[in-house]
Amino acid sequence: MPFSDYLGRAARIIRESRHATALTGAGISTESGIPDFRSPGTGLWEKEDPDDFTIESFNRDPKAFYVRMLPLLRVISAAAPNPGHKALAEMERLGYIKTVITQNIDSLHQQGGSEKVLEVHGSLRTGTCLSCNRQNRLDDLVFFLERGEDLSCRHCSGVLKPDVTLFGEELPPDFQKAYREAMRSDCMLVVGSSLQVAPAGYLPRYCKNLIIINYGTTPYDDFARVVIRAPAGEALQGILKELTSFS
Ligand code: NAD
Ligand code: ZN
C-alpha cells in the first residue's frame, strides 16, 4: 500500500471518531534533537545506565545526579518543537484531537501549541522540595547547574527534586486523568513510543481504534488498524493535510 494510503486511512479513522486522543513518547521529540531511550545506535540506553535514572540514585546523591543529567538537560532546554508537535497542536485546534497524553518531560507539546496536555511522567518545569514539600519553578535549571550552584528551595533552602517520574516512583495525578481519557477515547494515535514503559504503555489497551506511528515495533501493532513506520513529523503533517483537505 502506498504511504499516502496509510495517511488517508489514519485520517479517516480520526475523522470518524467521537473522541480521539494522542499518546506520545520520546520518539516524537527525536526530530527536535532529544534522544529517546530505545532507538538502536542513538537511544540513551546505549550509553547511559538505567540505574542512574532511579529515585534511589537521586536520593543517594542529588548533586551527583544533577551533574550526570546535565548534558541531557542542556539538550532538552535548547530543543524546539518540530513539525510533529505542531501537527498535533493543529489537530487539537481543529477539534480532531481532544487531548495529548505524553510520556515526555520536555514540554515541547505546550511549546508547539497544544493546550490540553497530560504529562504522565511529569515535567522539568518544576521541582519539589524534599524538606518542605513546596513546589518551585525550575526556569533556569541549566543556567544554575552550569554555574555549579545548588538547586535549592526558595522557601527553606532544601534540596529540589525535579517533578519527573524516576524509576521506582509513583506516577503523578495526570496519570489517573490519562487513564480516564483513554477509557473514553474511541481512537488513539500513538506516536513515537515503544509502549514498553508501564503503566503508560498499557493505555492503548482501552481503545478500539489504534493508529501507531513508530519506527520500531510495539506490543500493540497487531491490534492497530494502521501502523505507520515513518518519521513522526512527516506522518503527522501528512495526516493533518488529509484532515484539512477533506474539510
Ligand atoms: P522509547 O525510547 O522506549 O521508544 C521510542 C520509540 O520511538 C522507539 O520505538 C523508536 O523506534 C521510535 N522513534 C524514534 N524516533 C522516531 C521518529 N522520528 N519517528 C517515529 N518513531 C520514532 O520511548 P518511550 O516509549 O517514550 O519510553 C521512554 C521513557 O523515557 C518515557 O517515559 C519517556 O518520557 C522518557 N523519555 C523522555 C524523553 C523526552 O522527554 N523527550 C526523552 C527520552 C526518554
Ligand atoms: Zn523547601
Coordinates of C-alpha atoms and ligand atoms in Angstrom, one line a residue:
M1 CA 0.0 0.0 0.0
P2 CA 1.5 3.5 -0.9
F3 CA 2.4 5.8 2.0
S4 CA -0.4 8.2 1.2
D5 CA -3.0 5.4 1.6
Y6 CA -1.8 4.9 5.2
L7 CA -2.1 8.6 5.9
G8 CA -5.6 8.7 4.3
R9 CA -6.7 5.7 6.3
A10 CA -5.4 7.2 9.6
A11 CA -7.2 10.5 8.8
R12 CA -10.4 8.7 8.1
I13 CA -10.3 6.9 11.4
I14 CA -9.7 10.1 13.2
R15 CA -12.4 11.9 11.4
E16 CA -15.0 9.2 12.1
S17 CA -14.1 9.1 15.8
R18 CA -16.0 10.8 18.5
H19 CA -13.2 11.3 21.0
A20 CA -9.6 10.9 19.7
T21 CA -6.5 11.3 21.8
A22 CA -2.8 11.1 21.1
L23 CA -0.3 9.2 23.3
T24 CA 3.2 10.3 22.6
G25 CA 6.7 9.1 23.7
A26 CA 10.3 10.1 23.3
G27 CA 10.2 9.3 19.6
I28 CA 8.2 12.4 18.8
S29 CA 11.0 14.5 20.1
T30 CA 14.0 12.8 18.4
E31 CA 13.4 15.1 15.4
S32 CA 13.9 18.0 17.9
G33 CA 17.3 16.5 18.8
I34 CA 16.4 14.8 22.0
P35 CA 17.5 11.1 22.1
D36 CA 14.9 8.5 23.1
F37 CA 15.6 5.5 25.3
R38 CA 15.5 2.6 22.9
S39 CA 16.4 3.6 19.3
P40 CA 19.4 1.4 18.1
G41 CA 22.6 3.5 17.9
T42 CA 21.2 6.8 19.3
G43 CA 19.0 5.8 22.3
L44 CA 20.0 6.8 25.8
W45 CA 20.3 3.2 26.9
E46 CA 23.2 2.7 24.5
K47 CA 25.4 4.8 26.8
E48 CA 23.5 5.6 30.0
D49 CA 22.9 3.3 32.9
P50 CA 19.1 3.0 33.6
D51 CA 20.1 2.7 37.3
D52 CA 21.1 6.3 37.2
F53 CA 17.5 7.3 36.5
T54 CA 16.1 5.8 39.7
I55 CA 14.8 7.6 42.8
E56 CA 17.4 5.7 44.9
S57 CA 20.2 7.2 42.7
F58 CA 18.7 10.7 43.2
N59 CA 18.3 10.3 47.0
R60 CA 21.8 8.9 47.4
D61 CA 23.4 12.0 46.0
P62 CA 21.2 14.7 44.4
K63 CA 24.2 16.8 43.4
A64 CA 25.9 13.9 41.5
F65 CA 22.6 13.1 39.9
Y66 CA 22.2 16.6 38.5
V67 CA 25.8 16.6 37.2
R68 CA 25.2 13.3 35.4
M69 CA 22.0 14.6 33.9
L70 CA 23.4 18.0 32.8
P71 CA 24.3 17.0 29.2
L72 CA 20.7 15.7 28.6
L73 CA 19.1 18.7 30.4
R74 CA 21.2 21.0 28.2
V75 CA 19.8 19.3 25.0
I76 CA 16.2 19.4 26.3
S77 CA 16.4 23.0 27.3
A78 CA 17.7 24.0 23.9
A79 CA 15.2 22.0 21.9
A80 CA 12.3 23.4 19.9
P81 CA 9.0 21.8 18.8
N82 CA 9.2 20.1 15.5
P83 CA 6.5 19.6 12.7
G84 CA 5.2 16.5 14.6
H85 CA 4.4 18.5 17.8
K86 CA 2.9 21.3 15.6
A87 CA 0.7 19.0 13.6
L88 CA -0.8 17.6 16.8
A89 CA -1.4 21.1 18.2
E90 CA -3.2 22.0 14.9
M91 CA -5.3 18.8 15.1
E92 CA -6.4 19.8 18.6
R93 CA -7.2 23.4 17.4
L94 CA -9.3 21.9 14.6
G95 CA -11.1 19.7 17.1
Y96 CA -9.8 16.3 15.8
I97 CA -7.7 15.5 18.9
K98 CA -9.1 16.2 22.3
T99 CA -6.0 15.6 24.5
V100 CA -2.3 14.8 24.2
I101 CA -1.2 12.3 26.7
T102 CA 2.6 12.4 26.8
Q103 CA 5.3 10.4 28.5
N104 CA 7.8 13.1 27.7
I105 CA 9.2 15.6 30.2
D106 CA 10.4 18.1 27.7
S107 CA 7.3 20.5 27.4
L108 CA 7.6 20.5 23.6
H109 CA 3.9 19.9 23.1
Q110 CA 3.0 23.0 25.0
Q111 CA 5.7 25.0 23.2
G112 CA 4.3 23.7 19.9
G113 CA 0.8 25.0 20.8
S114 CA -1.0 22.0 22.4
E115 CA -3.3 23.2 25.2
K116 CA -4.7 20.0 26.7
V117 CA -1.6 18.0 27.6
L118 CA -1.4 15.3 30.3
E119 CA 2.1 14.6 31.4
V120 CA 2.1 11.1 32.8
H121 CA 5.8 11.2 33.7
G122 CA 5.8 14.9 34.9
S123 CA 7.9 17.7 33.5
L124 CA 11.1 19.6 34.1
R125 CA 9.3 22.9 34.6
T126 CA 9.0 22.4 38.4
G127 CA 10.8 20.7 41.3
T128 CA 9.5 19.8 44.7
C129 CA 11.5 20.5 47.9
L130 CA 12.5 17.3 49.8
S131 CA 12.3 19.3 53.1
C132 CA 9.1 21.5 53.0
N133 CA 7.4 19.7 50.1
R134 CA 6.7 23.0 48.3
Q135 CA 6.9 23.3 44.5
N136 CA 9.4 25.6 42.9
R137 CA 9.7 26.6 39.3
L138 CA 12.8 25.3 37.6
D139 CA 13.0 28.0 34.9
D140 CA 16.8 28.4 35.0
L141 CA 17.7 24.8 35.7
V142 CA 20.6 24.5 33.3
F143 CA 21.9 28.0 34.0
F144 CA 22.2 27.3 37.7
L145 CA 23.7 23.8 37.2
E146 CA 26.3 25.1 34.8
R147 CA 27.4 27.7 37.4
G148 CA 27.8 24.8 39.9
E149 CA 25.1 26.2 42.1
D150 CA 22.8 24.0 44.1
L151 CA 19.2 23.9 43.2
S152 CA 17.6 24.8 46.5
C153 CA 14.1 25.6 47.6
R154 CA 13.4 29.4 47.7
H155 CA 11.3 28.9 50.9
C156 CA 13.7 26.8 53.1
S157 CA 16.9 26.1 51.0
G158 CA 16.1 22.4 51.0
V159 CA 17.0 20.1 48.1
L160 CA 14.8 20.2 45.0
K161 CA 13.9 17.1 43.1
P162 CA 12.6 17.7 39.6
D163 CA 9.0 16.8 39.1
V164 CA 9.7 14.0 36.7
T165 CA 8.9 10.4 37.5
L166 CA 12.1 8.5 38.1
F167 CA 12.2 4.7 38.1
G168 CA 10.8 3.5 41.4
E169 CA 8.5 6.5 42.0
E170 CA 4.7 6.8 41.8
L171 CA 3.1 8.5 38.8
P172 CA 1.7 12.0 39.1
P173 CA -2.1 12.7 39.2
D174 CA -2.0 13.3 35.4
F175 CA -1.8 9.5 35.0
Q176 CA -5.2 9.0 36.6
K177 CA -6.6 11.6 34.2
A178 CA -4.9 10.0 31.3
Y179 CA -6.4 6.6 32.3
R180 CA -9.9 8.1 32.3
E181 CA -9.2 9.9 29.0
A182 CA -8.0 6.6 27.4
M183 CA -11.2 4.8 28.7
R184 CA -13.4 7.4 27.0
S185 CA -11.4 7.5 23.7
D186 CA -12.6 5.6 20.7
C187 CA -9.4 6.4 18.8
M188 CA -5.8 6.7 20.0
L189 CA -3.0 8.0 17.9
V190 CA 0.3 6.5 19.4
V191 CA 3.4 8.4 18.3
G192 CA 7.0 7.6 19.0
S193 CA 6.6 5.2 21.9
S194 CA 7.9 1.6 22.2
L195 CA 5.0 1.2 24.7
Q196 CA 7.4 -0.8 26.9
V197 CA 7.3 1.5 29.9
A198 CA 4.5 0.5 32.3
P199 CA 1.9 1.6 33.1
A200 CA 1.7 4.3 30.5
G201 CA 2.4 1.7 27.8
Y202 CA -0.8 -0.1 28.7
L203 CA -3.1 2.9 27.9
P204 CA -3.8 1.8 24.3
R205 CA -5.4 -1.4 25.5
Y206 CA -8.5 0.5 26.4
C207 CA -9.1 1.9 22.9
K208 CA -10.5 0.0 19.9
N209 CA -9.2 2.2 17.1
L210 CA -5.5 2.4 17.3
I211 CA -3.2 4.2 14.9
I212 CA 0.5 3.7 15.6
I213 CA 3.3 5.9 14.2
N214 CA 6.6 4.4 15.2
Y215 CA 9.9 3.2 13.7
G216 CA 10.2 0.2 16.0
T217 CA 7.6 -2.5 16.8
T218 CA 5.3 -2.2 19.7
P219 CA 3.3 -4.9 21.6
Y220 CA 0.1 -3.3 20.2
D221 CA 1.0 -3.4 16.4
D222 CA -1.2 -6.5 15.8
F223 CA -4.2 -4.7 17.4
A224 CA -3.8 -1.5 15.5
R225 CA -5.9 -0.5 12.5
V226 CA -3.0 1.3 10.9
V227 CA 0.7 1.1 11.7
I228 CA 2.9 3.7 10.0
R229 CA 6.7 3.2 10.1
A230 CA 7.8 6.7 9.1
P231 CA 9.3 9.8 10.8
A232 CA 6.7 11.1 13.2
G233 CA 6.9 14.7 11.8
E234 CA 6.3 13.7 8.2
A235 CA 3.5 11.2 9.1
L236 CA 1.6 13.7 11.4
Q237 CA 1.9 16.5 8.9
G238 CA 0.6 14.1 6.2
I239 CA -2.4 13.1 8.3
L240 CA -3.1 16.7 9.1
K241 CA -3.0 17.5 5.4
E242 CA -5.5 14.7 4.7
L243 CA -7.8 16.0 7.5
T244 CA -7.7 19.6 6.3
S245 CA -8.1 18.9 2.6
F246 CA -11.3 17.0 3.4
S247 CA -13.0 19.6 5.5
Ligands
NAD1 P1 11.3 4.6 23.8 O1 12.7 5.1 23.7 O2 11.1 3.4 24.6 O3 10.6 4.4 22.4 C1 10.7 5.5 21.4 C2 10.2 4.8 20.1 O4 10.1 5.9 19.2 C3 11.1 3.7 19.6 O5 10.3 2.6 19.3 C4 11.6 4.3 18.2 O6 11.6 3.4 17.2 C5 10.6 5.4 17.9 N1 11.1 6.6 17.2 C6 12.2 7.3 17.5 N2 12.3 8.4 16.7 C7 11.2 8.3 15.9 C8 10.7 9.2 14.8 N3 11.4 10.3 14.5 N4 9.6 8.8 14.2 C9 8.9 7.7 14.6 N5 9.3 6.8 15.5 C10 10.4 7.2 16.2 O7 10.5 5.9 24.4 P2 9.1 5.9 25.3 O8 8.2 4.8 24.8 O9 8.7 7.3 25.3 O10 9.7 5.5 26.7 C11 10.8 6.1 27.3 C12 10.6 6.8 28.6 O11 11.6 7.8 28.8 C13 9.3 7.6 28.6 O12 8.9 7.7 29.9 C14 9.8 9.0 28.1 O13 9.0 10.0 28.6 C15 11.2 9.1 28.7 N6 12.0 9.9 27.9 C16 11.6 11.2 27.5 C17 12.3 12.0 26.7 C18 11.7 13.4 26.3 O14 11.0 14.0 27.2 N7 11.9 13.9 25.1 C19 13.5 11.5 26.1 C20 13.9 10.2 26.5 C21 13.2 9.4 27.4
ZN2 ZN 11.6 23.9 50.9

